[in-house]
PDB file of C-alpha atoms in Angstrom:
ATOM      1  CA  ASP A  68     -91.187-195.071-128.999  1.00 47.00           C
ATOM      2  CA  CYS A  69     -88.217-194.641-131.300  1.00 53.00           C
ATOM      3  CA  LYS A  70     -88.164-192.045-134.086  1.00 53.00           C
ATOM      4  CA  HIS A  71     -86.248-194.153-136.646  1.00 53.00           C
ATOM      5  CA  ALA A  72     -87.649-195.276-139.969  1.00 60.00           C
ATOM      6  CA  TYR A  73     -89.270-198.608-140.581  1.00 57.00           C
ATOM      7  CA  ILE A  74     -88.317-200.834-143.507  1.00 60.00           C
ATOM      8  CA  THR A  75     -91.163-202.317-145.524  1.00 60.00           C
ATOM      9  CA  GLN A  76     -91.306-206.107-145.762  1.00 60.00           C
ATOM     10  CA  THR A  77     -93.820-208.744-146.707  1.00 64.00           C
ATOM     11  CA  THR A  78     -94.726-211.218-144.005  1.00 62.00           C
ATOM     12  CA  LYS A  79     -95.245-214.640-145.543  1.00 65.00           C
ATOM     13  CA  ALA A  80     -98.361-216.748-145.051  1.00 62.00           C
ATOM     14  CA  GLY A  81     -98.027-219.728-142.753  1.00 62.00           C
ATOM     15  CA  LYS A  82     -95.535-218.003-140.469  1.00 60.00           C
ATOM     16  CA  SER A  83     -96.892-216.264-137.402  1.00 60.00           C
ATOM     17  CA  ARG A  84    -100.275-217.892-138.083  1.00 62.00           C
ATOM     18  CA  HIS A  85    -101.261-215.639-141.021  1.00 61.00           C
ATOM     19  CA  LYS A  86    -103.441-217.001-143.821  1.00 65.00           C
ATOM     20  CA  ASN A  87    -102.115-214.671-146.526  1.00 65.00           C
ATOM     21  CA  ASP A  88     -98.960-212.727-147.282  1.00 66.00           C
ATOM     22  CA  ARG A  89     -99.261-209.140-146.079  1.00 66.00           C
ATOM     23  CA  GLN A  90     -97.308-205.923-145.941  1.00 71.00           C
ATOM     24  CA  ALA A  91     -95.665-204.888-142.700  1.00 71.00           C
ATOM     25  CA  TYR A  92     -92.961-202.530-141.569  1.00 68.00           C
ATOM     26  CA  ARG A  93     -89.998-203.632-139.538  1.00 67.00           C
ATOM     27  CA  HIS A  94     -87.697-201.714-137.297  1.00 65.00           C
ATOM     28  CA  ARG A  95     -84.426-203.683-137.217  1.00 60.00           C
ATOM     29  CA  ILE A  96     -81.366-203.469-135.007  1.00 57.00           C
ATOM     30  CA  SER A  97     -79.287-204.902-137.858  1.00 58.00           C
ATOM     31  CA  GLN A  98     -80.155-201.826-139.936  1.00 56.00           C
ATOM     32  CA  GLY A  99     -79.070-199.393-137.236  1.00 57.00           C
ATOM     33  CA  HIS A 100     -82.362-199.044-135.411  1.00 54.00           C
ATOM     34  CA  CYS A 101     -82.832-199.301-131.664  1.00 62.00           C
ATOM     35  CA  CYS A 102     -85.039-202.397-131.490  1.00 63.00           C
ATOM     36  CA  ASN A 103     -86.650-205.199-133.488  1.00 63.00           C
ATOM     37  CA  LYS A 104     -90.300-204.349-133.880  1.00 68.00           C
ATOM     38  CA  TRP A 105     -93.009-205.135-136.442  1.00 67.00           C
ATOM     39  CA  ILE A 106     -96.066-203.063-137.275  1.00 71.00           C
ATOM     40  CA  THR A 107     -98.619-204.113-139.865  1.00 72.00           C
ATOM     41  CA  ALA A 108     -99.199-201.912-142.883  1.00 71.00           C
ATOM     42  CA  ASP A 109    -102.898-201.712-142.015  1.00 73.00           C
ATOM     43  CA  LYS A 110    -102.172-199.990-138.700  1.00 76.00           C
ATOM     44  CA  LEU A 111     -99.345-197.713-139.817  1.00 74.00           C
ATOM     45  CA  GLU A 112    -100.758-196.639-143.163  1.00 73.00           C
ATOM     46  CA  ALA A 113    -104.091-195.704-141.554  1.00 76.00           C
ATOM     47  CA  ILE A 114    -102.276-193.387-139.142  1.00 79.00           C
ATOM     48  CA  VAL A 115    -100.189-191.849-141.924  1.00 76.00           C
ATOM     49  CA  TRP A 116    -103.205-191.437-144.209  1.00 76.00           C
ATOM     50  CA  ASP A 117    -105.161-189.643-141.448  1.00 78.00           C
ATOM     51  CA  LYS A 118    -102.233-187.255-141.034  1.00 79.00           C
ATOM     52  CA  VAL A 119    -101.987-186.682-144.803  1.00 76.00           C
ATOM     53  CA  ILE A 120    -105.716-185.917-145.012  1.00 76.00           C
ATOM     54  CA  SER A 121    -105.525-183.489-142.070  1.00 77.00           C
ATOM     55  CA  VAL A 122    -102.657-181.662-143.791  1.00 75.00           C
ATOM     56  CA  LEU A 123    -104.402-181.618-147.179  1.00 75.00           C
ATOM     57  CA  LEU A 124    -107.616-180.295-145.681  1.00 76.00           C
ATOM     58  CA  ASN A 125    -105.763-177.541-143.831  1.00 78.00           C
ATOM     59  CA  PRO A 126    -103.776-175.536-146.413  1.00 74.00           C
ATOM     60  CA  SER A 127    -102.477-173.175-143.724  1.00 78.00           C
ATOM     61  CA  SER A 128    -100.656-176.105-142.100  1.00 79.00           C
ATOM     62  CA  ILE A 129     -98.932-176.811-145.426  1.00 76.00           C
ATOM     63  CA  ARG A 130     -97.813-173.183-145.635  1.00 79.00           C
ATOM     64  CA  GLU A 131     -96.673-173.065-141.982  1.00 83.00           C
ATOM     65  CA  GLY A 132     -94.747-176.314-142.272  1.00 80.00           C
ATOM     66  CA  TYR A 133     -93.154-175.307-145.544  1.00 79.00           C
ATOM     67  CA  GLU A 134     -92.173-171.876-144.221  1.00 81.00           C
ATOM     68  CA  GLN A 135     -90.552-173.557-141.205  1.00 84.00           C
ATOM     69  CA  THR A 136     -88.688-175.839-143.582  1.00 81.00           C
ATOM     70  CA  ILE A 137     -87.513-172.880-145.657  1.00 81.00           C
ATOM     71  CA  GLU A 138     -86.299-171.104-142.513  1.00 85.00           C
ATOM     72  CA  GLN A 139     -84.422-174.202-141.331  1.00 85.00           C
ATOM     73  CA  GLU A 140     -82.913-174.648-144.797  1.00 83.00           C
ATOM     74  CA  GLN A 141     -81.788-170.995-144.842  1.00 84.00           C
ATOM     75  CA  GLN A 142     -80.000-171.510-141.527  1.00 87.00           C
ATOM     76  CA  LYS A 143     -78.442-174.686-142.875  1.00 87.00           C
ATOM     77  CA  LYS A 144     -77.469-172.825-146.048  1.00 88.00           C
ATOM     78  CA  SER A 145     -75.602-170.140-144.105  1.00 89.00           C
ATOM     79  CA  ARG A 146     -73.678-172.823-142.176  1.00 90.00           C
ATOM     80  CA  GLN A 147     -72.909-174.622-145.424  1.00 90.00           C
ATOM     81  CA  LEU A 148     -71.673-171.413-147.054  1.00 91.00           C
ATOM     82  CA  GLN A 149     -69.314-170.819-144.130  1.00 93.00           C
ATOM     83  CA  HIS A 150     -68.088-174.400-144.378  1.00 93.00           C
ATOM     84  CA  LEU A 151     -67.662-173.980-148.139  1.00 93.00           C
ATOM     85  CA  GLU A 152     -65.470-170.914-147.581  1.00 94.00           C
ATOM     86  CA  THR A 153     -63.377-172.868-145.065  1.00 94.00           C
ATOM     87  CA  LEU A 154     -62.981-175.764-147.504  1.00 94.00           C
ATOM     88  CA  GLU A 155     -61.990-173.463-150.361  1.00 95.00           C
ATOM     89  CA  ALA A 156     -59.383-171.738-148.151  1.00 95.00           C
ATOM     90  CA  ALA A 157     -58.024-175.140-147.110  1.00 95.00           C
ATOM     91  CA  LEU A 158     -57.874-176.202-150.762  1.00 95.00           C
ATOM     92  CA  GLU A 159     -55.871-173.089-151.640  1.00 96.00           C
ATOM     93  CA  LYS A 160     -53.430-173.871-148.824  1.00 96.00           C
ATOM     94  CA  LEU A 161     -53.061-177.420-150.118  1.00 95.00           C
ATOM     95  CA  ARG A 162     -52.357-176.129-153.629  1.00 95.00           C
ATOM     96  CA  ALA A 163     -49.697-173.793-152.247  1.00 95.00           C
ATOM     97  CA  LYS A 164     -48.225-176.618-150.164  1.00 95.00           C
ATOM     98  CA  ARG A 165     -48.077-178.830-153.237  1.00 95.00           C
ATOM     99  CA  GLY A 166     -46.351-176.048-155.173  1.00 94.00           C
ATOM    100  CA  ARG A 167     -43.768-175.585-152.413  1.00 94.00           C
ATOM    101  CA  LEU A 168     -43.184-179.345-152.319  1.00 93.00           C
ATOM    102  CA  GLN A 169     -42.561-179.278-156.078  1.00 93.00           C
ATOM    103  CA  GLU A 170     -40.059-176.430-155.650  1.00 92.00           C
ATOM    104  CA  ILE A 171     -38.242-178.291-152.872  1.00 91.00           C
ATOM    105  CA  TYR A 172     -38.046-181.440-154.978  1.00 91.00           C
ATOM    106  CA  LEU A 173     -36.681-179.553-157.987  1.00 90.00           C
ATOM    107  CA  ASP A 174     -34.106-177.606-155.921  1.00 88.00           C
ATOM    108  CA  PRO A 175     -30.778-179.392-156.459  1.00 88.00           C
ATOM    109  CA  ASP A 176     -29.334-177.950-153.232  1.00 88.00           C
ATOM    110  CA  ILE A 177     -31.956-179.729-151.116  1.00 87.00           C
ATOM    111  CA  GLY A 178     -31.822-183.050-152.956  1.00 87.00           C
ATOM    112  CA  MET A 179     -35.142-184.513-151.833  1.00 89.00           C
ATOM    113  CA  PRO A 180     -35.430-188.220-152.699  1.00 92.00           C
ATOM    114  CA  LYS A 181     -38.083-189.028-155.283  1.00 92.00           C
ATOM    115  CA  THR A 182     -39.804-191.545-152.979  1.00 93.00           C
ATOM    116  CA  ASP A 183     -40.237-188.893-150.260  1.00 92.00           C
ATOM    117  CA  TYR A 184     -41.559-186.415-152.804  1.00 92.00           C
ATOM    118  CA  LEU A 185     -44.079-188.902-154.256  1.00 93.00           C
ATOM    119  CA  GLU A 186     -45.225-189.971-150.792  1.00 95.00           C
ATOM    120  CA  GLN A 187     -45.844-186.389-149.657  1.00 94.00           C
ATOM    121  CA  ARG A 188     -47.449-185.398-152.967  1.00 95.00           C
ATOM    122  CA  GLU A 189     -49.805-188.389-152.777  1.00 95.00           C
ATOM    123  CA  ALA A 190     -50.871-187.388-149.260  1.00 95.00           C
ATOM    124  CA  ILE A 191     -51.556-183.801-150.397  1.00 95.00           C
ATOM    125  CA  ASP A 192     -53.427-185.013-153.481  1.00 95.00           C
ATOM    126  CA  GLY A 193     -55.610-187.224-151.266  1.00 95.00           C
ATOM    127  CA  GLN A 194     -56.459-184.266-149.040  1.00 95.00           C
ATOM    128  CA  MET A 195     -57.235-182.135-152.106  1.00 96.00           C
ATOM    129  CA  LYS A 196     -59.476-184.851-153.531  1.00 96.00           C
ATOM    130  CA  ALA A 197     -61.402-185.123-150.250  1.00 95.00           C
ATOM    131  CA  ALA A 198     -61.813-181.336-150.053  1.00 95.00           C
ATOM    132  CA  ASN A 199     -63.046-181.189-153.657  1.00 95.00           C
ATOM    133  CA  ALA A 200     -65.554-183.969-152.959  1.00 94.00           C
ATOM    134  CA  ASP A 201     -66.860-182.072-149.909  1.00 94.00           C
ATOM    135  CA  ILE A 202     -67.116-178.872-151.962  1.00 93.00           C
ATOM    136  CA  LYS A 203     -69.095-180.671-154.673  1.00 93.00           C
ATOM    137  CA  LYS A 204     -71.420-182.240-152.101  1.00 92.00           C
ATOM    138  CA  ILE A 205     -72.158-178.886-150.456  1.00 90.00           C
ATOM    139  CA  THR A 206     -72.611-177.160-153.809  1.00 90.00           C
ATOM    140  CA  ASP A 207     -75.108-179.828-154.888  1.00 87.00           C
ATOM    141  CA  GLU A 208     -77.019-179.499-151.600  1.00 84.00           C
ATOM    142  CA  LEU A 209     -77.176-175.722-151.964  1.00 82.00           C
ATOM    143  CA  GLN A 210     -78.931-176.129-155.313  1.00 79.00           C
ATOM    144  CA  THR A 211     -81.820-178.121-153.792  1.00 74.00           C
ATOM    145  CA  ILE A 212     -83.053-175.601-151.231  1.00 68.00           C
ATOM    146  CA  PRO A 213     -86.864-175.246-151.286  1.00 70.00           C
ATOM    147  CA  SER A 214     -88.328-171.953-152.449  1.00 69.00           C
ATOM    148  CA  LEU A 215     -91.629-170.094-152.214  1.00 70.00           C
ATOM    149  CA  GLU A 216     -92.336-171.156-155.822  1.00 76.00           C
ATOM    150  CA  ASP A 217     -92.119-174.771-154.646  1.00 74.00           C
ATOM    151  CA  LEU A 218     -94.623-173.936-151.886  1.00 73.00           C
ATOM    152  CA  THR A 219     -97.072-172.482-154.389  1.00 77.00           C
ATOM    153  CA  SER A 220     -96.712-175.589-156.524  1.00 77.00           C
ATOM    154  CA  LEU A 221     -97.282-177.835-153.488  1.00 74.00           C
ATOM    155  CA  GLU A 222    -100.397-175.883-152.472  1.00 76.00           C
ATOM    156  CA  LYS A 223    -101.836-176.202-155.991  1.00 78.00           C
ATOM    157  CA  PHE A 224    -101.050-179.920-156.004  1.00 76.00           C
ATOM    158  CA  ALA A 225    -102.700-180.398-152.590  1.00 76.00           C
ATOM    159  CA  SER A 226    -105.847-178.561-153.711  1.00 77.00           C
ATOM    160  CA  LYS A 227    -106.023-180.763-156.842  1.00 77.00           C
ATOM    161  CA  ILE A 228    -105.855-183.882-154.663  1.00 74.00           C
ATOM    162  CA  VAL A 229    -108.538-182.574-152.315  1.00 74.00           C
ATOM    163  CA  GLY A 230    -110.687-181.626-155.330  1.00 75.00           C
ATOM    164  CA  ALA A 231    -110.251-185.076-156.853  1.00 71.00           C
ATOM    165  CA  LEU A 232    -111.081-186.784-153.560  1.00 70.00           C
ATOM    166  CA  GLY A 233    -114.083-184.580-152.806  1.00 68.00           C
ATOM    167  CA  ASP A 234    -116.069-186.008-149.913  1.00 66.00           C
ATOM    168  CA  ASN A 235    -114.800-189.516-150.644  1.00 65.00           C
ATOM    169  CA  LEU A 236    -111.742-189.816-148.399  1.00 63.00           C
ATOM    170  CA  GLU A 237    -111.921-193.615-148.488  1.00 67.00           C
ATOM    171  CA  ILE A 238    -109.898-194.667-151.506  1.00 69.00           C
ATOM    172  CA  SER A 239    -107.950-197.766-152.433  1.00 70.00           C
ATOM    173  CA  PRO A 240    -104.618-198.483-150.723  1.00 68.00           C
ATOM    174  CA  GLN A 241    -102.846-198.220-154.077  1.00 71.00           C
ATOM    175  CA  ASP A 242    -104.258-194.722-154.668  1.00 70.00           C
ATOM    176  CA  LYS A 243    -103.288-193.731-151.125  1.00 70.00           C
ATOM    177  CA  ARG A 244     -99.710-194.923-151.691  1.00 71.00           C
ATOM    178  CA  GLN A 245     -99.544-193.072-155.000  1.00 70.00           C
ATOM    179  CA  ILE A 246    -100.740-189.828-153.402  1.00 70.00           C
ATOM    180  CA  MET A 247     -98.231-190.207-150.534  1.00 69.00           C
ATOM    181  CA  GLN A 248     -95.408-190.883-153.006  1.00 69.00           C
ATOM    182  CA  MET A 249     -96.343-187.804-155.030  1.00 66.00           C
ATOM    183  CA  LEU A 250     -96.444-185.676-151.869  1.00 64.00           C
ATOM    184  CA  ASN A 251     -93.039-186.972-150.845  1.00 61.00           C
TER     185      ASN A 251
END
């Protein structure tokens, strides 16, 4: 089986011999997936809900999974910080290059045509803009790294859900979806 995401869709009544409209998930080649495949919401959501319940009822699995995530994010953070340093060094070089280009253009002995100057400056400005966009993206990502405080909050939230559910693990599909959305 493929590990790509499924897109939620409603299958219409009358097609495929169904009496009523119903929710289903579709794996579509046209959306970059590896095959066209349908799975009904009844089947998939039951599997997901069983997994959610097993995680909620086992707080140590929440902690282990979250700690693994934190470790992976720390490794990613160190790579991103190295990449950020590289981007900032490249940006400094581009600024210096732009300054030298300005000096060459203003030097009457060289006599660089204005069209050449504008063309080269535009290329440098484009590279600087791309580097700044990459720097902003990495900086934003670095601000969203999970922390141990987030883990504590998640554990409290999970215990509240388990407390609210009690022994009644059979709840409405709407409540299940809401719990899964809140966990996400």
